[in-house]
Amino acid sequence: KRIENQTNRQVTYSKRRNGLFKKAHELTVLCDAKVSILMISSTQKLHEYISPAMTTKQLFDYYQEAVGVDLWQTHYEKMQEHLRKLKEVSKNLRKEIRQRMGESLNDLGYDQMVNLIDDMDNSLRLIRDRKYKVIGNQIDTSKKKVRNVEEIHKNLVLEFDARQEDPHYGLVENEGDYNSVLGFPNGGGPRIIALRLPPNHHHDVNHHPNLHGGGGS
C-alpha cells in the first residue's frame, strides 16, 4: 500500500527508480533491446532512461509503426484548423482595409454600406478627439513657456530700472570711493568694471592709455 510518510516515500521512490533504470540498462546491454522509461514523481519531477543508441522521437516512431497509430495526427489537425482561422481573419481584415480606402465596394449591400459609413465616422471622431487632445497639450505647454518668458522679461525690466536709479546697483557696496571704467576684452563686447580707489587718491582715468571713462551703470 501507499507509504504515508513523505520522506520514506521519496527515499523508496529514489532507490527503486535507480534499480529499475539499472535493470533497463542491463536489458539494453545484455539483450540488445531498445528500452525507454519515463517516470514522473509525486513532486512532478520527470526522470527518463532511454537506450544510448536511441532517441525519444525514434522510439515513438517505432511505437506508431508497431501499433498502427499516429500520435501526432490529432495535434496536427488542431494546428491546421487554427491556421485556417487565422488566414480567414487576415483575409477579412485586408478586405475591410480595402473597403475603408474606397475599394471592393461592389459586393456590399445597403446595410453593410451604412455600417461601413458609421464605422468610418466613429474612427474619424476618435482620431479628431485624440488630435485635439495633443494640440491642447501643446497649447498649454506653449502658454507656460510664454508666461516664463514674460516673467523673465519683467524681472529684467525691473533690474534695468534699478540700475538706472542706482549706478552701483548689483556691482559694489554703496560706500567708499568708487569709479567705473568701460573695458573692451579681447574677442568680446564691452564690460563694466567697478574699481575702488584708495582713500585721498584721485586719479584721472583719461590719463591712462588703456582705460576709457564711462558712466556707472
Short mmCIF file of C-alpha atoms in Angstrom, two decimals:
data_model
loop_
_atom_site.label_atom_id
_atom_site.label_comp_id
_atom_site.label_asym_id
_atom_site.label_seq_id
_atom_site.Cartn_x
_atom_site.Cartn_y
_atom_site.Cartn_z
CA LYS A 1 0.00 0.00 0.00
CA ARG A 2 0.97 3.64 -0.32
CA ILE A 3 3.69 4.83 2.04
CA GLU A 4 2.16 7.57 4.18
CA ASN A 5 5.39 9.18 5.39
CA GLN A 6 6.51 11.59 2.73
CA THR A 7 10.24 11.28 3.48
CA ASN A 8 10.14 7.50 3.42
CA ARG A 9 8.07 7.56 0.25
CA GLN A 10 10.59 9.80 -1.52
CA VAL A 11 13.56 7.67 -0.40
CA THR A 12 11.83 4.47 -1.59
CA TYR A 13 10.99 6.10 -4.93
CA SER A 14 14.60 7.17 -5.46
CA LYS A 15 16.04 3.73 -4.61
CA ARG A 16 13.58 1.73 -6.73
CA ARG A 17 13.88 4.17 -9.63
CA ASN A 18 17.63 3.67 -9.70
CA GLY A 19 17.14 -0.10 -9.51
CA LEU A 20 14.66 -0.01 -12.39
CA PHE A 21 16.99 2.08 -14.54
CA LYS A 22 19.80 -0.37 -13.74
CA LYS A 23 17.67 -3.30 -14.95
CA ALA A 24 16.76 -1.35 -18.11
CA HIS A 25 20.44 -0.74 -18.82
CA GLU A 26 21.17 -4.44 -18.32
CA LEU A 27 18.45 -5.33 -20.85
CA THR A 28 19.95 -2.86 -23.32
CA VAL A 29 23.49 -4.25 -22.98
CA LEU A 30 22.84 -7.99 -22.50
CA CYS A 31 19.87 -8.45 -24.82
CA ASP A 32 20.43 -5.64 -27.38
CA ALA A 33 16.97 -4.33 -26.54
CA LYS A 34 15.67 -0.79 -27.09
CA VAL A 35 14.33 0.40 -23.76
CA SER A 36 12.73 3.68 -22.71
CA ILE A 37 11.32 4.54 -19.30
CA LEU A 38 9.52 7.76 -18.36
CA MET A 39 8.75 8.40 -14.69
CA ILE A 40 7.04 11.36 -13.04
CA SER A 41 7.35 11.60 -9.27
CA SER A 42 4.71 12.87 -6.85
CA THR A 43 6.57 16.21 -6.88
CA GLN A 44 6.10 16.44 -10.68
CA LYS A 45 9.76 15.77 -11.48
CA LEU A 46 10.46 13.90 -14.70
CA HIS A 47 13.01 11.06 -14.81
CA GLU A 48 13.87 9.28 -18.02
CA TYR A 49 16.01 6.42 -19.23
CA ILE A 50 16.49 5.54 -22.86
CA SER A 51 18.91 3.18 -24.58
CA PRO A 52 22.13 5.02 -25.57
CA ALA A 53 21.69 4.31 -29.31
CA MET A 54 18.09 5.65 -29.35
CA THR A 55 16.28 8.97 -29.17
CA THR A 56 12.84 9.56 -27.73
CA LYS A 57 11.44 10.51 -31.14
CA GLN A 58 12.80 7.32 -32.74
CA LEU A 59 11.16 5.25 -30.01
CA PHE A 60 7.81 6.97 -30.56
CA ASP A 61 8.15 6.34 -34.32
CA TYR A 62 8.77 2.63 -33.61
CA TYR A 63 5.71 2.61 -31.37
CA GLN A 64 3.50 4.18 -34.05
CA GLU A 65 4.66 1.61 -36.65
CA ALA A 66 4.16 -1.33 -34.28
CA VAL A 67 0.71 -0.28 -33.01
CA GLY A 68 -0.51 1.36 -36.21
CA VAL A 69 -1.49 4.70 -34.73
CA ASP A 70 -0.48 8.30 -35.44
CA LEU A 71 0.28 10.10 -32.21
CA TRP A 72 0.70 13.47 -33.93
CA GLN A 73 -2.30 13.48 -36.28
CA THR A 74 -4.73 14.98 -33.79
CA HIS A 75 -2.32 17.72 -32.82
CA TYR A 76 -1.53 18.40 -36.48
CA GLU A 77 -5.24 18.69 -37.30
CA LYS A 78 -5.73 21.19 -34.48
CA MET A 79 -2.82 23.25 -35.76
CA GLN A 80 -4.23 23.21 -39.29
CA GLU A 81 -7.64 24.34 -38.02
CA HIS A 82 -6.04 27.18 -36.05
CA LEU A 83 -4.04 28.22 -39.14
CA ARG A 84 -7.20 28.21 -41.26
CA LYS A 85 -8.96 30.51 -38.79
CA LEU A 86 -6.01 32.90 -38.74
CA LYS A 87 -5.98 33.05 -42.54
CA GLU A 88 -9.71 33.81 -42.54
CA VAL A 89 -9.24 36.64 -40.04
CA SER A 90 -6.37 38.06 -42.10
CA LYS A 91 -8.48 37.89 -45.27
CA ASN A 92 -11.38 39.75 -43.64
CA LEU A 93 -9.09 42.42 -42.23
CA ARG A 94 -7.47 43.02 -45.62
CA LYS A 95 -10.91 43.28 -47.22
CA GLU A 96 -12.06 45.76 -44.57
CA ILE A 97 -8.95 47.88 -45.13
CA ARG A 98 -9.60 47.97 -48.87
CA GLN A 99 -13.23 48.98 -48.26
CA ARG A 100 -12.17 51.81 -45.96
CA MET A 101 -9.93 53.01 -48.81
CA GLY A 102 -12.87 53.01 -51.23
CA GLU A 103 -12.14 49.66 -52.90
CA SER A 104 -14.12 46.39 -53.14
CA LEU A 105 -17.44 48.15 -52.51
CA ASN A 106 -19.46 46.39 -55.24
CA ASP A 107 -20.18 43.36 -53.05
CA LEU A 108 -21.61 45.43 -50.18
CA GLY A 109 -25.33 45.66 -49.57
CA TYR A 110 -27.18 48.70 -48.28
CA ASP A 111 -26.91 47.71 -44.61
CA GLN A 112 -23.24 46.85 -44.97
CA MET A 113 -22.59 50.20 -46.62
CA VAL A 114 -24.39 52.03 -43.80
CA ASN A 115 -22.34 50.11 -41.21
CA LEU A 116 -19.13 50.95 -43.06
CA ILE A 117 -20.01 54.66 -43.09
CA ASP A 118 -20.81 54.56 -39.37
CA ASP A 119 -17.53 52.81 -38.62
CA MET A 120 -15.56 55.40 -40.59
CA ASP A 121 -17.40 58.26 -38.85
CA ASN A 122 -16.59 56.76 -35.46
CA SER A 123 -12.96 56.30 -36.47
CA LEU A 124 -12.72 59.90 -37.65
CA ARG A 125 -14.25 61.12 -34.40
CA LEU A 126 -11.74 59.15 -32.34
CA ILE A 127 -8.84 60.44 -34.42
CA ARG A 128 -10.14 64.02 -34.17
CA ASP A 129 -10.52 63.78 -30.37
CA ARG A 130 -7.01 62.40 -29.96
CA LYS A 131 -5.60 65.12 -32.22
CA TYR A 132 -7.43 67.85 -30.31
CA LYS A 133 -6.03 66.48 -27.07
CA VAL A 134 -2.49 66.54 -28.43
CA ILE A 135 -2.95 70.09 -29.75
CA GLY A 136 -4.44 71.17 -26.39
CA ASN A 137 -1.42 69.81 -24.53
CA GLN A 138 0.90 71.62 -26.92
CA ILE A 139 -1.02 74.89 -26.41
CA ASP A 140 -0.80 74.54 -22.61
CA THR A 141 2.93 73.92 -22.85
CA SER A 142 3.38 76.96 -25.10
CA LYS A 143 1.37 79.14 -22.69
CA LYS A 144 3.61 78.04 -19.81
CA LYS A 145 6.70 78.94 -21.84
CA VAL A 146 5.22 82.35 -22.70
CA ARG A 147 4.46 83.03 -19.02
CA ASN A 148 8.02 82.09 -18.09
CA VAL A 149 9.44 84.40 -20.76
CA GLU A 150 7.16 87.23 -19.62
CA GLU A 151 8.31 86.72 -16.02
CA ILE A 152 11.96 86.81 -17.10
CA HIS A 153 11.30 89.96 -19.16
CA LYS A 154 9.55 91.60 -16.19
CA ASN A 155 12.49 90.84 -13.90
CA LEU A 156 14.94 92.20 -16.47
CA VAL A 157 12.94 95.44 -16.80
CA LEU A 158 12.87 95.88 -13.01
CA GLU A 159 16.61 95.26 -12.83
CA PHE A 160 17.25 97.74 -15.64
CA ASP A 161 15.16 100.42 -13.90
CA ALA A 162 17.00 99.78 -10.65
CA ARG A 163 20.35 100.19 -12.40
CA GLN A 164 19.19 103.49 -13.88
CA GLU A 165 18.28 104.80 -10.42
CA ASP A 166 21.41 103.47 -8.67
CA PRO A 167 24.63 103.38 -10.75
CA HIS A 168 26.23 100.97 -8.29
CA TYR A 169 23.24 98.55 -8.18
CA GLY A 170 24.36 94.94 -8.23
CA LEU A 171 28.04 95.81 -8.63
CA VAL A 172 29.53 97.19 -5.43
CA GLU A 173 28.50 98.23 -1.96
CA ASN A 174 27.24 101.83 -1.74
CA GLU A 175 30.04 103.07 0.46
CA GLY A 176 33.56 104.28 -0.09
CA ASP A 177 35.09 105.91 -3.16
CA TYR A 178 34.49 104.04 -6.42
CA ASN A 179 34.93 104.78 -10.06
CA SER A 180 33.93 102.78 -13.13
CA VAL A 181 35.55 102.17 -16.47
CA LEU A 182 34.35 100.64 -19.70
CA GLY A 183 36.71 97.86 -20.78
CA PHE A 184 36.90 96.03 -24.08
CA PRO A 185 38.26 92.48 -23.55
CA ASN A 186 39.79 90.57 -26.44
CA GLY A 187 37.14 88.97 -28.63
CA GLY A 188 34.17 90.22 -26.56
CA GLY A 189 31.85 93.15 -26.06
CA PRO A 190 32.14 95.98 -23.54
CA ARG A 191 32.26 95.06 -19.89
CA ILE A 192 31.52 97.30 -16.89
CA ILE A 193 34.21 97.08 -14.20
CA ALA A 194 33.89 98.70 -10.74
CA LEU A 195 37.13 99.96 -9.26
CA ARG A 196 37.60 101.08 -5.68
CA LEU A 197 40.01 103.96 -5.24
CA PRO A 198 42.28 104.22 -2.19
CA PRO A 199 41.40 106.98 0.31
CA ASN A 200 42.59 110.50 -0.61
CA HIS A 201 43.65 109.25 -4.03
CA HIS A 202 42.28 110.98 -7.12
CA HIS A 203 43.26 109.56 -10.46
CA ASP A 204 42.09 110.80 -13.84
CA VAL A 205 41.23 107.77 -15.94
CA ASN A 206 41.54 109.87 -19.06
CA HIS A 207 45.34 109.91 -18.48
CA HIS A 208 45.52 106.10 -18.60
CA PRO A 209 46.17 104.92 -22.18
CA ASN A 210 44.24 101.64 -21.78
CA LEU A 211 41.09 102.93 -19.97
CA HIS A 212 38.21 104.93 -21.33
CA GLY A 213 36.00 106.82 -18.91
CA GLY A 214 32.34 105.95 -18.78
CA GLY A 215 29.29 106.46 -16.61
CA GLY A 216 28.50 103.84 -13.99
CA SER A 217 25.60 101.57 -14.89
#
